[in-house]
XYZ file of C-alpha atoms in Angstrom:
401
model
C -0.060 0.126 -0.148
C 0.979 3.467 -1.022
C 1.080 6.330 2.000
C -1.351 8.162 0.239
C -3.720 5.294 -1.445
C -7.046 6.430 -0.237
C -6.499 10.140 -1.359
C -9.704 12.155 -2.529
C -8.588 12.148 -6.305
C -8.588 8.238 -6.344
C -11.707 7.722 -4.382
C -13.300 10.531 -6.715
C -12.452 8.593 -9.595
C -13.866 5.198 -7.860
C -17.362 7.329 -6.936
C -17.468 8.341 -10.842
C -17.756 4.822 -11.987
C -20.426 2.170 -11.741
C -20.190 -1.293 -13.259
C -20.083 -0.893 -17.068
C -20.175 -4.507 -17.742
C -23.571 -5.265 -15.503
C -24.849 -2.047 -16.934
C -24.636 -3.145 -20.561
C -26.078 -6.426 -20.028
C -28.888 -4.701 -17.969
C -29.425 -2.263 -20.746
C -29.958 -4.854 -23.407
C -32.552 -6.600 -21.204
C -34.836 -3.478 -21.036
C -34.624 -2.343 -24.532
C -37.883 -3.454 -25.633
C -40.609 -3.410 -22.670
C -38.435 -1.924 -20.182
C -40.583 -2.472 -16.769
C -41.857 -6.029 -17.602
C -38.179 -6.879 -18.621
C -36.951 -5.737 -15.012
C -39.894 -7.397 -13.355
C -39.017 -10.656 -15.219
C -35.169 -10.028 -14.307
C -35.363 -9.605 -10.819
C -37.741 -12.495 -10.642
C -35.977 -14.719 -12.431
C -32.848 -14.173 -9.961
C -35.231 -13.998 -6.840
C -36.581 -17.441 -7.592
C -33.381 -19.396 -9.030
C -30.472 -20.615 -7.255
C -28.526 -21.414 -10.470
C -27.737 -19.349 -13.427
C -30.719 -18.450 -15.130
C -31.290 -20.609 -18.295
C -30.260 -19.367 -21.937
C -33.678 -19.871 -23.746
C -35.181 -17.501 -20.659
C -32.580 -14.783 -21.162
C -29.493 -15.696 -23.558
C -28.030 -12.110 -22.858
C -28.065 -12.882 -18.800
C -26.790 -16.365 -18.941
C -24.023 -14.766 -21.039
C -23.131 -12.450 -18.447
C -23.057 -15.104 -15.715
C -20.904 -16.893 -17.872
C -18.400 -14.366 -18.406
C -18.378 -13.576 -14.609
C -18.294 -16.939 -13.226
C -14.724 -17.583 -12.675
C -12.403 -16.530 -10.055
C -8.747 -15.365 -10.759
C -6.280 -18.187 -10.446
C -4.160 -16.218 -7.768
C -7.115 -16.411 -5.444
C -5.936 -18.569 -2.118
C -8.618 -20.975 -2.031
C -7.547 -22.628 1.272
C -7.439 -19.130 2.856
C -11.297 -18.622 1.741
C -11.695 -22.178 3.386
C -10.434 -20.592 6.826
C -12.001 -17.514 6.509
C -15.416 -19.331 6.159
C -14.634 -21.217 9.302
C -14.669 -18.246 11.291
C -17.938 -17.116 10.022
C -19.552 -20.583 10.798
C -17.914 -20.520 14.378
C -18.949 -17.174 15.022
C -22.111 -16.654 13.109
C -24.307 -15.322 15.777
C -22.136 -12.672 17.000
C -21.566 -11.664 13.312
C -25.375 -11.068 13.021
C -25.374 -9.011 16.272
C -22.593 -6.786 15.135
C -24.305 -6.757 11.506
C -27.310 -5.423 12.811
C -26.298 -3.267 15.857
C -23.161 -1.489 13.869
C -22.660 -2.653 10.282
C -25.805 -1.908 8.785
C -27.130 1.563 10.873
C -23.696 2.883 10.621
C -24.141 3.182 6.890
C -27.114 5.240 7.198
C -25.024 8.141 8.276
C -24.123 8.437 4.450
C -26.948 10.090 2.359
C -25.708 8.666 -0.465
C -26.415 5.410 0.421
C -29.555 5.948 2.852
C -31.248 7.985 -0.282
C -30.981 4.881 -2.153
C -31.600 2.218 0.569
C -35.128 4.409 1.230
C -36.112 4.507 -2.585
C -38.582 1.725 -2.030
C -39.450 2.284 1.710
C -38.369 -1.527 2.305
C -36.622 -1.195 5.453
C -38.953 1.121 7.333
C -42.157 -0.598 5.926
C -40.886 -4.477 6.144
C -37.443 -4.302 7.816
C -37.694 -8.123 8.441
C -37.649 -8.777 4.486
C -34.937 -6.330 4.034
C -32.531 -7.870 6.940
C -33.201 -11.253 6.228
C -32.347 -10.584 2.133
C -29.337 -9.005 3.956
C -28.568 -11.940 6.440
C -28.479 -14.322 3.427
C -26.128 -12.481 1.640
C -23.674 -12.744 4.408
C -24.776 -16.672 4.600
C -24.074 -17.018 0.977
C -20.617 -15.267 1.222
C -19.358 -17.120 3.698
C -20.910 -20.501 3.497
C -18.563 -23.453 3.141
C -17.299 -23.778 -1.204
C -19.266 -20.606 -1.910
C -16.653 -19.525 -3.837
C -16.232 -22.831 -6.459
C -17.076 -22.506 -9.796
C -21.099 -21.559 -9.638
C -20.949 -21.690 -6.231
C -23.344 -19.565 -3.919
C -20.852 -16.626 -3.463
C -19.941 -16.085 -6.484
C -23.799 -16.267 -7.884
C -24.891 -13.923 -5.400
C -21.902 -11.448 -6.540
C -23.673 -11.730 -10.135
C -26.929 -11.058 -8.937
C -25.938 -8.195 -6.928
C -24.348 -6.675 -9.867
C -27.503 -6.879 -12.089
C -29.362 -5.530 -8.735
C -27.261 -2.517 -8.857
C -27.398 -1.750 -12.644
C -31.381 -2.000 -11.967
C -30.952 0.450 -9.311
C -28.614 2.674 -11.471
C -31.090 2.416 -14.313
C -34.315 3.244 -11.871
C -32.352 6.176 -10.130
C -31.369 7.996 -13.062
C -34.844 7.549 -14.295
C -36.943 8.464 -11.282
C -34.563 10.470 -8.998
C -32.922 12.463 -12.074
C -31.655 15.000 -9.302
C -29.489 12.405 -7.126
C -26.391 12.020 -9.431
C -25.723 15.776 -9.751
C -25.649 15.771 -5.940
C -24.149 12.559 -4.920
C -22.619 10.886 -7.751
C -23.248 7.956 -9.777
C -25.685 5.692 -7.987
C -24.372 2.526 -6.477
C -20.828 3.505 -7.541
C -17.227 1.487 -6.897
C -16.838 3.740 -4.018
C -19.926 3.290 -2.231
C -19.844 -0.540 -3.242
C -16.511 -0.831 -1.369
C -18.148 1.015 1.714
C -20.738 -1.582 1.572
C -18.588 -4.577 1.565
C -16.343 -3.277 4.142
C -19.376 -2.905 6.173
C -19.831 -6.557 6.069
C -15.981 -6.944 6.612
C -13.781 -4.487 8.402
C -16.886 -3.060 10.422
C -17.656 -6.693 11.517
C -14.271 -7.097 12.870
C -14.036 -3.912 14.383
C -17.313 -4.757 16.298
C -16.059 -7.958 17.199
C -12.887 -6.524 18.896
C -15.391 -4.298 20.964
C -17.228 -7.436 22.020
C -13.955 -8.713 22.720
C -15.178 -11.967 20.752
C -11.187 -13.485 20.811
C -10.706 -13.713 17.229
C -6.840 -14.050 16.552
C -5.173 -11.576 14.150
C -4.893 -14.684 11.356
C -8.955 -15.406 11.759
C -9.703 -11.722 11.423
C -7.406 -11.591 8.208
C -8.856 -14.988 6.683
C -12.556 -13.448 7.135
C -11.733 -10.279 5.625
C -9.927 -12.102 2.580
C -13.197 -14.089 2.037
C -14.952 -10.381 1.525
C -11.897 -9.221 -0.233
C -12.515 -11.901 -2.961
C -16.145 -11.131 -2.947
C -15.368 -7.195 -3.473
C -13.313 -8.341 -6.962
C -16.341 -10.227 -7.910
C -18.848 -7.820 -7.393
C -17.021 -5.855 -10.213
C -14.936 -3.462 -7.820
C -11.925 -3.261 -10.323
C -10.916 -1.254 -13.168
C -13.075 -2.046 -16.304
C -10.228 -3.769 -18.307
C -8.828 -5.333 -15.100
C -11.292 -8.083 -13.910
C -8.709 -9.652 -11.686
C -7.284 -6.423 -10.278
C -7.044 -5.876 -6.312
C -6.034 -2.223 -6.778
C -9.278 -0.575 -5.857
C -9.624 -3.286 -2.847
C -8.012 -2.762 1.004
C -5.056 -5.296 0.913
C -5.656 -6.311 4.692
C -7.381 -4.878 7.761
C -5.289 -1.626 8.364
C -5.633 -0.755 4.875
C -9.579 -1.652 5.132
C -9.402 0.848 8.401
C -7.641 3.712 6.451
C -10.079 3.203 3.697
C -12.972 3.473 6.221
C -11.647 6.465 7.888
C -11.527 8.617 4.877
C -15.221 7.423 3.540
C -16.670 8.453 7.023
C -14.980 11.922 6.549
C -16.220 12.406 3.115
C -19.830 10.983 3.370
C -21.272 10.865 6.822
C -22.945 14.160 7.964
C -25.056 15.112 10.983
C -28.660 13.985 11.563
C -30.421 17.070 10.340
C -28.945 16.808 6.920
C -29.873 13.195 6.584
C -33.562 12.417 7.214
C -33.345 9.225 4.968
C -30.475 8.159 7.400
C -32.642 8.979 10.629
C -35.766 7.238 9.288
C -33.573 4.225 8.536
C -31.703 4.092 11.981
C -35.135 4.196 14.063
C -36.890 1.597 11.982
C -33.677 -0.398 12.648
C -34.012 -0.002 16.193
C -37.370 -0.375 16.467
C -37.256 -3.977 14.579
C -34.137 -4.868 17.060
C -36.304 -3.835 20.205
C -39.083 -5.838 18.804
C -36.461 -8.957 18.818
C -36.681 -8.668 22.561
C -39.179 -11.209 24.037
C -41.764 -9.121 25.789
C -41.327 -10.291 29.381
C -37.662 -9.149 29.117
C -38.724 -5.737 27.925
C -40.940 -5.469 31.231
C -37.461 -5.595 33.050
C -36.195 -2.697 31.073
C -34.339 -5.457 28.663
C -35.906 -3.273 25.481
C -32.861 -1.011 25.866
C -30.358 -3.833 25.070
C -30.273 -3.048 20.864
C -29.755 0.627 21.980
C -26.810 -0.438 24.521
C -25.246 -2.446 21.807
C -25.525 0.344 18.908
C -24.271 2.570 21.557
C -21.136 0.129 22.523
C -20.364 -0.844 18.935
C -20.936 2.478 16.982
C -20.176 5.054 19.729
C -22.092 8.235 20.621
C -21.172 10.295 17.707
C -21.879 7.440 14.769
C -25.378 7.030 16.655
C -26.340 10.554 16.725
C -25.691 10.804 13.260
C -28.782 8.492 12.576
C -30.760 10.027 15.561
C -30.207 7.364 17.942
C -29.473 9.298 21.141
C -28.032 7.928 24.660
C -30.687 7.310 27.469
C -29.672 7.362 31.079
C -30.543 3.855 31.462
C -27.712 2.520 28.741
C -24.963 2.376 31.531
C -27.134 0.249 33.988
C -27.819 -2.050 30.660
C -24.204 -2.459 29.635
C -23.666 -3.719 33.714
C -26.252 -5.974 33.026
C -24.510 -7.308 29.838
C -21.658 -8.267 31.874
C -23.943 -10.553 33.789
C -26.392 -11.579 31.079
C -25.299 -15.270 31.140
C -26.827 -15.661 34.497
C -30.070 -14.025 33.670
C -31.081 -14.763 30.131
C -32.308 -18.376 29.439
C -34.430 -18.018 26.409
C -32.484 -20.877 24.447
C -30.658 -23.778 25.523
C -27.080 -22.896 24.225
C -24.445 -24.607 25.926
C -20.869 -23.008 26.286
C -21.776 -19.627 24.308
C -21.175 -16.047 25.387
C -23.669 -13.332 26.258
C -23.353 -11.862 22.920
C -24.135 -15.270 21.061
C -27.294 -16.007 22.783
C -28.554 -12.343 21.632
C -27.130 -12.840 18.227
C -29.004 -16.424 18.442
C -32.394 -14.716 19.346
C -31.695 -12.189 16.223
C -31.581 -15.055 13.805
C -34.336 -16.972 15.047
C -36.951 -14.330 15.413
C -36.066 -12.705 12.362
C -36.876 -15.655 10.288
C -40.228 -16.344 12.611
C -41.399 -12.671 12.226
C -40.770 -12.555 8.372
C -42.151 -15.589 7.459
C -43.759 -17.437 10.255
C -41.496 -20.526 9.835
C -40.096 -22.733 12.719
C -36.890 -22.507 11.806
C -33.934 -22.907 14.460
C -30.458 -20.954 14.077
C -30.942 -21.438 10.126
C -31.367 -19.107 7.260
C -33.127 -20.178 3.943
C -30.616 -20.607 1.125
C -33.179 -19.615 -1.573
C -36.707 -18.333 -1.717
C -38.237 -21.743 -2.756
C -37.225 -22.904 0.978
C -39.112 -19.611 2.254
C -42.183 -20.709 0.203
C -42.157 -24.191 1.617
C -41.811 -22.747 5.109
C -45.105 -20.918 4.448
C -46.722 -23.786 2.750
C -45.903 -25.801 6.240
C -47.068 -22.983 7.980
C -50.413 -22.737 6.078
C -51.607 -26.506 5.791
C -50.577 -29.955 6.804
C -50.555 -30.761 3.270
C -48.145 -28.449 2.238
C -44.666 -29.869 1.038
C -42.142 -30.126 3.982
C -39.457 -27.467 3.962
C -36.172 -28.330 2.264
C -33.252 -28.313 4.445
C -31.652 -24.749 5.092
C -28.175 -23.810 5.172
C -27.096 -24.272 9.049
C -25.259 -21.312 10.361
């Protein structure tokens, strides 16, 4: 890494670029009937766990074929080690993701406005966050980076999704680009991936989760490769990591600059405040009602205060309350008081994270799933069918966390 790698001019260049390859394929698909093509494309991507068939979307199939292979220099053994880190710490990762990584990003209006376009997180936060957790599971699951693996396919789908967002934003929010730059640009995409990796590691350190430096770097490496598969590279260098942090220290340098460039105060970011409020309200809803009677409804706010810090919380309208200090003390003794799950040899943070995974799926789809996330929408439909009637098909086995 050079001393001034993440300079303003370098990040301005990234901020001005989207994903030419994905945009070109998306534009071909929408030439005839724009809205119907968009609907069909995203319906196809939502409902299939394999590349869409060539006879349905031949151009889309070609895109998937062109972007399906990892560069030969990728260390697959290191990916395996990074995937194992997630498998061992899935619940704590989920906790950090929902109380730090996602809400902290809302402080950047260039991100929060895009996230708030559909109103999905405010009106249906469970669906939005289940989708986010599904991405994390897909990227971090074993063998996800093999040819045609779940991580590779997720990156391909997200590239096309982002192309669709750029298309829709330019058509229906034409003023956005003049103020905030290219929608879903490379700088913002990198910041999002760093939220799933570097900010998670930062939060794990705050919680004293006990990861070694090698484990941290291996976990980060998984997401570094995923960033490349997401198209964060020069258009003519698909195997180049030159726009992706080399390691955790480099990621810290990038994210510190990104915060300074894009985070704003709450009064300048109403979309971020709305998303922050919706996120907190949803997390409070995860706490069992009887525990809320004893003040445990403040747990999510306390985690956000500890993991994000008062300044970052204030940027999205999350203010500290007088009981936070007491709640933080309770957290230190949570394992003596909290028994909603019969989990043995787990930390207090893992218990809370386990509750988030369980309740998220229950609330979103009514499925009786224990510590699992469905691997595709077919399994979600199976869960719904199982709930609605005894004659429905049995749910497929979900990807275990």
